[in-house]
Structures are given as structure tokens and as C-alpha cells.
Tab-separated table of C-alpha atoms and ligand atoms in Angstrom:
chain	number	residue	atom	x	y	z
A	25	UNK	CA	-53.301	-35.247	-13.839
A	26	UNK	CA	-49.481	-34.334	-14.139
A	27	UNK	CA	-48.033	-37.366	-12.982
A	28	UNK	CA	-50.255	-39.747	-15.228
A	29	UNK	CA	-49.043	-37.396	-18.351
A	30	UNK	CA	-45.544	-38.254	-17.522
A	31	UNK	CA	-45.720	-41.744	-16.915
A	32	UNK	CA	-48.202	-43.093	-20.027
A	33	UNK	CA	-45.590	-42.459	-22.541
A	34	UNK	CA	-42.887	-44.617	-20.529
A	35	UNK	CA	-45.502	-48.007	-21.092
A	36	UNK	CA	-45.763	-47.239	-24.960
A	37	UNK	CA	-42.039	-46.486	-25.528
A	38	UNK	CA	-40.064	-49.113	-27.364
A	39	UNK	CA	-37.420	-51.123	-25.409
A	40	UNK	CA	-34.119	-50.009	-26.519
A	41	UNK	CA	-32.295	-53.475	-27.938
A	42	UNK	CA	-28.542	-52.261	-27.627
A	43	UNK	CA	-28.854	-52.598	-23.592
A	44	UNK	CA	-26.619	-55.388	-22.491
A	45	UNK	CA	-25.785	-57.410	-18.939
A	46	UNK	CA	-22.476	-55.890	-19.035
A	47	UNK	CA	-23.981	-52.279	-18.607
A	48	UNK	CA	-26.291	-53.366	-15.720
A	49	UNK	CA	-23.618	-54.821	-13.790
A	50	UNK	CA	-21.641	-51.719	-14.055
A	51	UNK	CA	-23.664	-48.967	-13.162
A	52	UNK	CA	-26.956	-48.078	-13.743
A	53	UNK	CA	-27.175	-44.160	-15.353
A	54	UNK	CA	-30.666	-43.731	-15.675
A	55	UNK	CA	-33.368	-46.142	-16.903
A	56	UNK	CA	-32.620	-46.663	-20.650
A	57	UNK	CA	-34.394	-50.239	-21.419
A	58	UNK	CA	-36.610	-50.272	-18.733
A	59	UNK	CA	-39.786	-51.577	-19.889
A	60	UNK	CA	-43.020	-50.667	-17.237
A	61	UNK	CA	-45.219	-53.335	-17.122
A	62	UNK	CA	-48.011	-52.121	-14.392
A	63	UNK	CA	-48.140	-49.138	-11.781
A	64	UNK	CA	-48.308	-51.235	-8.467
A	65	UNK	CA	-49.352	-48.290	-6.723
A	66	UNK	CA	-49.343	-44.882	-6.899
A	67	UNK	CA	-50.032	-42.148	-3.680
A	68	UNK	CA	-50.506	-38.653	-4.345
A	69	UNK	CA	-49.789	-38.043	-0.466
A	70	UNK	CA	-47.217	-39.714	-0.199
A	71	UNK	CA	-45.745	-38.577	-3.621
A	72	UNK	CA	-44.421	-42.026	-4.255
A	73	UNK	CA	-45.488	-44.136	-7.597
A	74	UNK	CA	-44.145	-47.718	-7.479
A	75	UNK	CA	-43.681	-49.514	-10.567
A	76	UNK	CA	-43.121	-53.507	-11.870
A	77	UNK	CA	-41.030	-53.219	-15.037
A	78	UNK	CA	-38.856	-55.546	-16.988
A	79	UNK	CA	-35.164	-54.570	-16.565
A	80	UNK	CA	-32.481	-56.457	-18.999
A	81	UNK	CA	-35.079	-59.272	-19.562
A	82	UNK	CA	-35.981	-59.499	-15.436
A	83	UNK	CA	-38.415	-58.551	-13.648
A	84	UNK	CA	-37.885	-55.119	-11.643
A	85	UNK	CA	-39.483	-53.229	-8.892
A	86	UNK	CA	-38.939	-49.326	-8.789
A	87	UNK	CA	-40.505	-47.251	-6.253
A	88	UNK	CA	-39.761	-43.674	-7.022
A	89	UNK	CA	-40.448	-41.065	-4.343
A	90	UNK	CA	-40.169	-37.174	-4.643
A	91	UNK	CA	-37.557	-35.668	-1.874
A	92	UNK	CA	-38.758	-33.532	0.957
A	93	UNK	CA	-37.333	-29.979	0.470
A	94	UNK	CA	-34.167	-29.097	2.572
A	95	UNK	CA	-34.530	-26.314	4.415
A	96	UNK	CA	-30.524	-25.669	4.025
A	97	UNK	CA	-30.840	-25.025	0.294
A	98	UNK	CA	-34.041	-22.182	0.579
A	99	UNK	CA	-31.462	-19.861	-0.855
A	100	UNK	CA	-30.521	-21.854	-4.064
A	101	UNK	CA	-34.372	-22.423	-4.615
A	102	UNK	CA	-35.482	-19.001	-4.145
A	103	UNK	CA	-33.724	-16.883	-6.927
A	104	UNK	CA	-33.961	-16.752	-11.024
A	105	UNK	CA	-32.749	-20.241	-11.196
A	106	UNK	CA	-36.494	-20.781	-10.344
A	107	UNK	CA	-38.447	-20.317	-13.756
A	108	UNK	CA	-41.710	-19.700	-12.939
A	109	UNK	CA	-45.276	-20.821	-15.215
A	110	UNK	CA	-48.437	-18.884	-14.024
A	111	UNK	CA	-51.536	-21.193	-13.772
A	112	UNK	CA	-53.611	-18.679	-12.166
A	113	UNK	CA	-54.179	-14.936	-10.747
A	114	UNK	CA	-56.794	-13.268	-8.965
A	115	UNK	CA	-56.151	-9.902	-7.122
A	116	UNK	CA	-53.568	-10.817	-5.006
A	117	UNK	CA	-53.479	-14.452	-5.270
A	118	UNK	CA	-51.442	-16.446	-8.096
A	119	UNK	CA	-50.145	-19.670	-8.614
A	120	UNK	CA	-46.997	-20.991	-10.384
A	121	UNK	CA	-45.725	-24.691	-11.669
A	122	UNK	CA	-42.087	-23.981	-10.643
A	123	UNK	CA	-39.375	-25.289	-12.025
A	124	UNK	CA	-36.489	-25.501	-9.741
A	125	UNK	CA	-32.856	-26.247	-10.661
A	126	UNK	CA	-32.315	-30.375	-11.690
A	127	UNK	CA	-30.412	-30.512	-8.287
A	128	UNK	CA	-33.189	-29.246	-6.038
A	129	UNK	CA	-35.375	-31.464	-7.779
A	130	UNK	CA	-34.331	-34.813	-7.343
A	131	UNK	CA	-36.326	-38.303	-7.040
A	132	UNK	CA	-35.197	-41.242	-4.985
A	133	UNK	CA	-35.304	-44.590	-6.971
A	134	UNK	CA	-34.912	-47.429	-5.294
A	135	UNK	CA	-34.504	-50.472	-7.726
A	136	UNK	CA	-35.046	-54.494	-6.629
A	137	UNK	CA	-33.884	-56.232	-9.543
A	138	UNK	CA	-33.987	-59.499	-10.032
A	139	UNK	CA	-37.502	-58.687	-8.449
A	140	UNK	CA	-39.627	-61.841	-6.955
A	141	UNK	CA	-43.002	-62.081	-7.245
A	142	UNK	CA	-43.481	-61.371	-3.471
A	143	UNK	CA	-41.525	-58.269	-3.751
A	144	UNK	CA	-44.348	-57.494	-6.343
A	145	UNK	CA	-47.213	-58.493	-4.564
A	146	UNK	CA	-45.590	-56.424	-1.045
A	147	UNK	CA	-45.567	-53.147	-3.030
A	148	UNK	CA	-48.839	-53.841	-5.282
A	149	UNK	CA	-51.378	-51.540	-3.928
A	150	UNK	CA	-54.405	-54.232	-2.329
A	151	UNK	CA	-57.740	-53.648	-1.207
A	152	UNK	CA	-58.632	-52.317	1.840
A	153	UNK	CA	-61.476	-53.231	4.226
A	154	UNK	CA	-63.066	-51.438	6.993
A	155	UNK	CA	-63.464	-54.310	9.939
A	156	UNK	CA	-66.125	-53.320	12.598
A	157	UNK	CA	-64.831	-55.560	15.158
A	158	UNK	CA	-67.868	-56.248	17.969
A	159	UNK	CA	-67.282	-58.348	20.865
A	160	UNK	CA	-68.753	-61.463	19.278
A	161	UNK	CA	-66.495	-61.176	16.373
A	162	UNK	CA	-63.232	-60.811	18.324
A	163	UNK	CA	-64.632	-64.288	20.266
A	164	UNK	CA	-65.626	-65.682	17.019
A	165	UNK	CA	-62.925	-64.688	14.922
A	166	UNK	CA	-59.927	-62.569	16.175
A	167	UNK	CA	-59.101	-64.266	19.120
A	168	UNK	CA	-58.946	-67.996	17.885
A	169	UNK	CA	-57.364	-66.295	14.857
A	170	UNK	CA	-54.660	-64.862	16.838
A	171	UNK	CA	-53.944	-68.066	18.797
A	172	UNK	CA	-53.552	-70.140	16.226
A	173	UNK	CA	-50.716	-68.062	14.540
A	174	UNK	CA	-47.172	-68.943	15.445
A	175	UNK	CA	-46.066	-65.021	15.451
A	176	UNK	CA	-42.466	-64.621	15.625
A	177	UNK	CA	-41.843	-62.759	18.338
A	178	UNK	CA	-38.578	-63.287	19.502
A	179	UNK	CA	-37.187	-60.015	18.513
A	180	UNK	CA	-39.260	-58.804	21.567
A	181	UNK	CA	-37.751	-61.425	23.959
A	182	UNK	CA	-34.334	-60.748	22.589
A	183	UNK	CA	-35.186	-56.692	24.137
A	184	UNK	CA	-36.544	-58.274	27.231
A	185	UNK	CA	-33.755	-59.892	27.895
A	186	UNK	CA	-30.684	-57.916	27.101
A	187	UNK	CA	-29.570	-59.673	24.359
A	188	UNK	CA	-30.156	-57.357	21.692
A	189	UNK	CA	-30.235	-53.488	21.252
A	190	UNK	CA	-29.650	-53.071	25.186
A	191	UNK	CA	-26.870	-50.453	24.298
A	192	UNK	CA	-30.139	-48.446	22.944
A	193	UNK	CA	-32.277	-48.460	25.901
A	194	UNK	CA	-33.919	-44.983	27.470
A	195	UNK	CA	-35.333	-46.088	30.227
A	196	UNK	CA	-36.062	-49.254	32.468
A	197	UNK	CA	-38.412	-50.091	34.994
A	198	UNK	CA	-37.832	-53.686	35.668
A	199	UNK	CA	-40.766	-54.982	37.695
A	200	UNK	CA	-42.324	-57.954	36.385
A	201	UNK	CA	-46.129	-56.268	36.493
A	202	UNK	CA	-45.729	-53.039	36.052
A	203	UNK	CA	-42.440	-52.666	34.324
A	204	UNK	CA	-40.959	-52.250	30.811
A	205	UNK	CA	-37.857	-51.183	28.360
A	206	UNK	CA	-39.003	-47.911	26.564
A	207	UNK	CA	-36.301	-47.509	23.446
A	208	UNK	CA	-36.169	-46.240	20.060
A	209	UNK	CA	-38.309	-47.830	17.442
A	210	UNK	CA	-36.639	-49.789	14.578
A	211	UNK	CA	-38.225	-46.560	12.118
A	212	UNK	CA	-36.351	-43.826	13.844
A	213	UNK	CA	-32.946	-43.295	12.433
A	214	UNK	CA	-32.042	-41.960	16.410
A	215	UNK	CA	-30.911	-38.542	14.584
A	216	UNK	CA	-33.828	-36.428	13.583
A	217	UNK	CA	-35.918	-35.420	17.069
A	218	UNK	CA	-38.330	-34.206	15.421
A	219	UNK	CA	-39.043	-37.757	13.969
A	220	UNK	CA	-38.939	-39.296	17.790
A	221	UNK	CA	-40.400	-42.517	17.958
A	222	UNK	CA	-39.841	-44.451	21.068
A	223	UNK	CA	-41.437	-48.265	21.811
A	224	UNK	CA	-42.311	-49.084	25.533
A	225	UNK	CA	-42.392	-53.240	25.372
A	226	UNK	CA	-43.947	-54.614	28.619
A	227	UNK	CA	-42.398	-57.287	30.780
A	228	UNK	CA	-45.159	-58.838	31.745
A	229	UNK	CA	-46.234	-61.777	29.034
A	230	UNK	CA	-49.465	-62.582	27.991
A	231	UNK	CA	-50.835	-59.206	27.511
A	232	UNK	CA	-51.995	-59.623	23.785
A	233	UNK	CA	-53.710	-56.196	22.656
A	234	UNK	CA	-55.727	-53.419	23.568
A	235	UNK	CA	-59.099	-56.211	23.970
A	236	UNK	CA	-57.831	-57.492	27.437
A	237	UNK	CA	-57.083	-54.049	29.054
A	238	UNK	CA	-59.432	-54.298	32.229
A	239	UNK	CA	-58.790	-51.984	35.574
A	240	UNK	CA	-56.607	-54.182	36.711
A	241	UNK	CA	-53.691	-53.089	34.078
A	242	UNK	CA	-54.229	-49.230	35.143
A	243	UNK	CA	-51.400	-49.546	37.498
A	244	UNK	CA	-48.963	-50.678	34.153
A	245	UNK	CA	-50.836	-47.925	31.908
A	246	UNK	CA	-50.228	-45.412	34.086
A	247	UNK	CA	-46.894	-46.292	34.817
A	248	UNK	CA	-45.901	-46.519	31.045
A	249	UNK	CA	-47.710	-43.152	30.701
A	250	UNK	CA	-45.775	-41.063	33.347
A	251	UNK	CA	-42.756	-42.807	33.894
A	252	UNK	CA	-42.134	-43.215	29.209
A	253	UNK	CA	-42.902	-39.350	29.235
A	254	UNK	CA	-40.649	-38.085	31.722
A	255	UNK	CA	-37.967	-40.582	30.475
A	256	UNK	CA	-38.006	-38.957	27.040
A	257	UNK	CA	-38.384	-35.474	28.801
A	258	UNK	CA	-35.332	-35.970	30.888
A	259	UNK	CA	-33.631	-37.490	28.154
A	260	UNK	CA	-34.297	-35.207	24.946
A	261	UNK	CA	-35.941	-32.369	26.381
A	262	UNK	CA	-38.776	-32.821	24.596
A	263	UNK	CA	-42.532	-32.363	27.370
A	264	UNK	CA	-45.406	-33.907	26.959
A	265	UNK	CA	-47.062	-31.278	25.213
A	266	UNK	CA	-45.049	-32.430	21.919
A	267	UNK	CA	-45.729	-36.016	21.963
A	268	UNK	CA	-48.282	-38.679	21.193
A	269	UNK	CA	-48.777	-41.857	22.985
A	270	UNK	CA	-50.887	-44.210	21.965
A	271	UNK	CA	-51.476	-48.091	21.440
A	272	UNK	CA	-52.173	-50.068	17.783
A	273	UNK	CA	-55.504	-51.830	17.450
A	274	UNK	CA	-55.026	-54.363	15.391
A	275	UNK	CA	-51.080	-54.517	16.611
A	276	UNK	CA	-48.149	-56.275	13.993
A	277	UNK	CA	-47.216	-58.462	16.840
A	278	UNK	CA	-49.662	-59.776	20.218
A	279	UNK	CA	-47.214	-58.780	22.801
A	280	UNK	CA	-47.897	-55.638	24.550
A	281	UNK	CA	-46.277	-52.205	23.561
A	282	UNK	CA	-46.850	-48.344	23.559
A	283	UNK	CA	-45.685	-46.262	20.916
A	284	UNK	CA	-44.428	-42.430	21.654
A	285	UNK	CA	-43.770	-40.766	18.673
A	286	UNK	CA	-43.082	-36.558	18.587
A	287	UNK	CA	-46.487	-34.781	17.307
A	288	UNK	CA	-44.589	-33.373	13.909
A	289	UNK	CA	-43.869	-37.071	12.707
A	290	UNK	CA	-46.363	-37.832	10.253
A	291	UNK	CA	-46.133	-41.733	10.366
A	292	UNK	CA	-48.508	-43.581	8.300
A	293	UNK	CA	-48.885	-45.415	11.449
A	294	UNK	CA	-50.920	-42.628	13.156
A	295	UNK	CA	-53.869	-43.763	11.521
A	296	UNK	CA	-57.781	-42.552	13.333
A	297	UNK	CA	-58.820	-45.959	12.417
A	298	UNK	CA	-55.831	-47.947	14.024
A	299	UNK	CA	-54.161	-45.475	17.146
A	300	UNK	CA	-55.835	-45.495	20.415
A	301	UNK	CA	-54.608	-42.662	22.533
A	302	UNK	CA	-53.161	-44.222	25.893
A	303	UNK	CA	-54.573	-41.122	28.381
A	304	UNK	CA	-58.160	-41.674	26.348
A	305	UNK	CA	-57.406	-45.998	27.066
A	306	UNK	CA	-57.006	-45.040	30.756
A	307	UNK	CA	-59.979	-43.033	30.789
A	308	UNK	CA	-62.059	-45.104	29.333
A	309	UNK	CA	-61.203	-48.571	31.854
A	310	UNK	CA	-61.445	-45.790	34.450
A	311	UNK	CA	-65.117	-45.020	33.529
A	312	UNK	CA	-66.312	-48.559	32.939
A	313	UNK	CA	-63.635	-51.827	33.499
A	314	UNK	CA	-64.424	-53.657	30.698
A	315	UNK	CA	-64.769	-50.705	28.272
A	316	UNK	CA	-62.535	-53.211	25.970
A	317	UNK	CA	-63.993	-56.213	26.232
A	318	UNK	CA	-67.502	-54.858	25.063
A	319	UNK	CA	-66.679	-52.135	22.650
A	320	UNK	CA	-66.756	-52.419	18.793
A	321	UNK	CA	-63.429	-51.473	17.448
A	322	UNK	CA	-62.609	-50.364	13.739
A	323	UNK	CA	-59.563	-50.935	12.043
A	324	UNK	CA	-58.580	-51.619	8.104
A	325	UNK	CA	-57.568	-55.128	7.167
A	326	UNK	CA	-55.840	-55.556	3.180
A	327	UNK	CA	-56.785	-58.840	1.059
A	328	UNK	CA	-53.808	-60.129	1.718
A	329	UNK	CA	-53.647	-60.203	5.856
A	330	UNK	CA	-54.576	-63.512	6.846
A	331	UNK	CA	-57.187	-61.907	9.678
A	332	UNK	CA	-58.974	-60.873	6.442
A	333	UNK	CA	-59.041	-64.373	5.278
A	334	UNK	CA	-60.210	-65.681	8.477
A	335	UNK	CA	-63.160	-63.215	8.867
A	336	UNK	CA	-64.064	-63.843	4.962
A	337	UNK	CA	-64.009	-67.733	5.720
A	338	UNK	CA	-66.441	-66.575	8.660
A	339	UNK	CA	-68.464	-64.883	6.440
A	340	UNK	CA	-68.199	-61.206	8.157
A	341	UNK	CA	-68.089	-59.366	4.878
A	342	UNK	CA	-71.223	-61.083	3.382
A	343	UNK	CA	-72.984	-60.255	6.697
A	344	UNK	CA	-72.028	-56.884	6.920
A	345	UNK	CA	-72.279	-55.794	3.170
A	346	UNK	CA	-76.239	-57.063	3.168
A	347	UNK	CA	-76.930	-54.917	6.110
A	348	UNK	CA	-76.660	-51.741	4.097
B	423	M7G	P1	-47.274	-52.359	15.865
B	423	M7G	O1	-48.202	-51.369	16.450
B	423	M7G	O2	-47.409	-53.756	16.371
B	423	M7G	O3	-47.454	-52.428	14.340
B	423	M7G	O4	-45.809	-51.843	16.127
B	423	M7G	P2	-46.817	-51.628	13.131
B	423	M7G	O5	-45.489	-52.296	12.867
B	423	M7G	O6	-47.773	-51.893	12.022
B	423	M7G	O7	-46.732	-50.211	13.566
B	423	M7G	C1	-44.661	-52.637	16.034
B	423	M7G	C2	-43.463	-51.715	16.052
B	423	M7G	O8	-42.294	-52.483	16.296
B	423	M7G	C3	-43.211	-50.986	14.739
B	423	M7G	O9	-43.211	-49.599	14.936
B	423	M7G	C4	-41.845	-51.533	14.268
B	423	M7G	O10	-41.080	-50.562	13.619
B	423	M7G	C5	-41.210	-51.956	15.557
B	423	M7G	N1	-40.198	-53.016	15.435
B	423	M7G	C6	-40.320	-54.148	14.701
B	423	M7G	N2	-39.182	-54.906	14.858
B	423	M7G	C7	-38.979	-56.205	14.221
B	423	M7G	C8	-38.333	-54.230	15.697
B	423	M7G	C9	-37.020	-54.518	16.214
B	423	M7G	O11	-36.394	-55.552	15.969
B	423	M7G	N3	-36.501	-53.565	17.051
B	423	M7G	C10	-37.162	-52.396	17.356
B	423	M7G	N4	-36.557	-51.529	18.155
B	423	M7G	N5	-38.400	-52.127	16.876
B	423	M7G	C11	-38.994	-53.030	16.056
């Protein structure tokens, strides 16, 4: 692979000695006396390789990411600046590795430095789990899991109640059962539409997660369905046709929400495993009431979530792992 070619000679080069404090604190001009010490994680989709190095005798966290292309510059790409290497041709297919101009090309660095080891550990790459929660485990395990955790969510009560990011909000509907403030999510920079992501936070407390939707919450569903869409219709034009709804099982934080997000953003947090479409939600608690209180849901859980913790201490894994 490319990228590991590149990056195996940085861990065997020599650290340069002639790097001093003085020339850190000034500016940084490329990455002369960095020392890698491991690849923390590395994502071919995501064209990102993250990196713990020593920097000036510190630790250091780099995660390097290749740019998208802008669309702007398709004239300063496409001409003999371009050199061209053919890897392949067949009739009338061929492939190139191009090699674009150095300004076309660039990478975004971002550099922590002094680094902590928690900044380490939150960028090193940890294992992931596949969770097949049944209705006895969520009893078992979730559920007393989720109440004993003192999540901070006052954030959420500060939306609630006007106290911050009011100046942001798209639409209100302020009953206490039915209502809720649909506004822009903390990833959107507000700029790019095509990267739309709204967050409809419900007034009504108490609502943890998908698991205690019954028929009796249709009336706030569908509200939060038809009422979020034609908000962001009326507001940016965009119909329903371009947008995805849907609800996070297992959520960040145990107070009810709905994201909308336009259908070109390709968020990580669309995940098959973790999005539950909120027209398919409605359906289903229209078919059969306690469609989410009976049925087996499957998310991913990492080593270092405490829900993993508590369904290893329950003994989930063994169980599930001997029944292959
Ligand atoms: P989630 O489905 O619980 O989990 O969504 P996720 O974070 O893994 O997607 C929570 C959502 O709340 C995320 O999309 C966050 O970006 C968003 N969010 C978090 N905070 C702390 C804020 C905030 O202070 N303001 C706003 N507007 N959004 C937030």
C-alpha cells in the first residue's frame, strides 16, 4: 500500500539534534524533529492517518487528513501542470497516479502538542464490538447502566430554556408533550446546505431513547416528522425528498432528539448499525405498540465506552462468543 510506503521511513529516520524550543515557539515550518512513535489509527475512507510522535522532547498528536477537492480550482487541476503515471490500459480504459500541482495537493495537520495521554487514547483506534441488544439485556444491563450515569446534560436544558443558542433556533413548537426546538447541530458550520444537519430536542423530559417509544409518543413523532420537515423546507428550501431523519440507538446523551441531516452529508454518524429512520420508527409502533420494547437492537460499542464495560462485567461477550 502507498500510504504505508510513505510513512515507514518517517519511524526509522533519525531525530534531527539541532531542533531547539526557540524554533517551536516560533513557528512550526514543517515537521523537522518529529519523531513517530505509533500510528494511532489510520482510515483509508476517511483518508486520515493519526499519529503519536515525540515533538521537541513531548509527546505530540498529529492527525493528518487529505483535503476534499475544490470544485473552484477544476481548471488549475486539469491542464499539463497535472503529470500523469499510467498504472494500467485496456481498450478504452486507463488509469493514472496523478500528480497535481503542491497547491492542489495539500494535507491538513492538526498538531496537539504538549499531547496528554487522553488525547492519545481519544484518537487511538479501539476495538469495536457488535452488541445484539435483546430485551432482557437492555433490563439487565442497559437500562440500570444508563441510570446510574450522571450524564451531563445541561447543554440540552440550557436549549430548552433559552439560555443558550436561542438566536439559532428554526423552529418552535412549544407544547410541553408534543413540542420541541429543531436548530442546527453543533457539526454544521450553518454555511454549507449541502452539509444540513438540524437537531429537534424534545420538551418533554424523561424520554430516554428509542427503547420507550410506545403508541402513545406517535402524536410527538409525527409532529417532529411533519412539522421539522416543513420548518427546514420553508426555511432553506430544501423538501423532503433531500433529507434524512432519523433517531441514534445507542444515543451520546438519554434525552430525546431527532437528527435531520441533507442526504449528500456523509456523516460518520449515519451508521446502518446505529440510525433508525423516524418514518420506519412510526411504522413500526404503528404495526405493533411495543415494537421497541421487545425488539433486539444492534449497535457497536468500543473498549473504552463504559456500556461495554458494564455488559463485559455481565458477562454478554462470553455468552455470546460461545454460541457460535
Ligand atoms: P447523538 O445521537 O446523541 O450522538 O447526538 P452522537 O453525538 O454520537 O451523534 C447528539 C448530537 O448533539 C450530536 O450530533 C452533537 O453534535 C450534538 N451536540 C452536542 N452538544 C454538546 C451540542 C451543543 O451544545 N449544541 C448543539 N447545537 N448540538 C450539540
Amino acid at each position: 500500500m502507498e500510504g504505508k510506503e510513505e510513512h515507514v521511513p518517517l519511524k526509522k529516520r533519525k531525530v534531527e539534534q539541532d531542533f531547539t524550543e526557540k524554533d517551536f515557539a516560533e513557528k512550526l515550518q514543517s515537521f523537522r524533529g518529529f519523531q513517530t512513535v505509533k500510528v494511532l489509527r489510520e482510515s483509508n475512507a476517511n483518508k486520515c492517518l493519526f499519529l503519536h510522535g515525540k515533538l521537541n522532547g513531548q509527546d505530540a498528536v498529529v492527525l493528518l487528513e487529505k483535503s476534499p477537492f475544490d470544485k473552484e480550482k477544476v481548471d488549475e487541476l486539469m491542464n499539463e501542470n497535472t503529470s500523469l503515471v499510467e498504472t494500467l490500459k485496456n481498450d478504452i480504459y486507463s488509469t493514472y497516479t496523478a500528480f497535481p500541482e503542491k497547491s492542489l495537493n495539500a494535507v491538513k495537520a492538526t498538531l496537539i502538542h504538549p499531547a496528554t495521554p487522553k488525547h492519545i487514547t481519544k484518537y487511538t483506534d479501539q476495538e469495536a464490538f457488535v452488541v445484539h441488544e435483546t430485551e432482557d439485556i437492555y433490563q439487565s444491563v442497559t437500562l440500570p447502566y444508563i441510570e446510574s450515569q450522571a450524564f451531563s446534560i445541561q447543554w440540552v436544558y440550557n436549549i430548552l430554556e433559552k439560555k443558550t443558542e436561542s438566536d439559532r433556533i428554526v423552529y418552535e413548537d412549544d407544547s410541553p408533550e408534543v413540542g420541541f426546538i429543531l436548530l442546527p447541530d453543533m457539526k454544521w458550520d450553518r454555511k454549507d446546505i449541502d452539509a444540513l444537519y438540524l437537531q429537534a430536542v424534545v420538551h418533554k423530559h424523561g424520554v430516554k431513547s428509542l427503547r420507550d417509544l410506545d403508541q402513545s409518543y406517535l402524536p410527538l413523532l409525527r409532529n417532529i416528522l411533519t412539522k421539522g420537515e416543513a420548518a427546514i423546507k420553508n426555511k432553506y428550501g430544501i423538501p423532503r425528498s433531500k433529507l434524512k431523519v432519523y433517531i441514534h440507538y445507542q444515543p451520546s446523551y438519554y434525552h430525546f432528539h431527532v437528527h435531520f441531516t441533507h442526504v449528500k452529508l456523509e456523516n460518520p454518524g449515519f451508521e446502518a448499525d446505529r440510525a433508525h429512520l423516524l418514518s420506519d420508527v412510526i411504522e413500526n409502533i404503528e404495526m405493533k405498540s411495543d415494537f421497541y420494547q421487545h425488539k433486539t437492537l444492534t449497535y457497536k460499542v468500543r473498549e473504552q465506552d463504559k456500556l461495554y464495560q458494564a455488559l463485559k462485567e455481565y458477562g454478554y461477550f462470553e455468552k455470546e462468543d460461545n454460541k457460535s
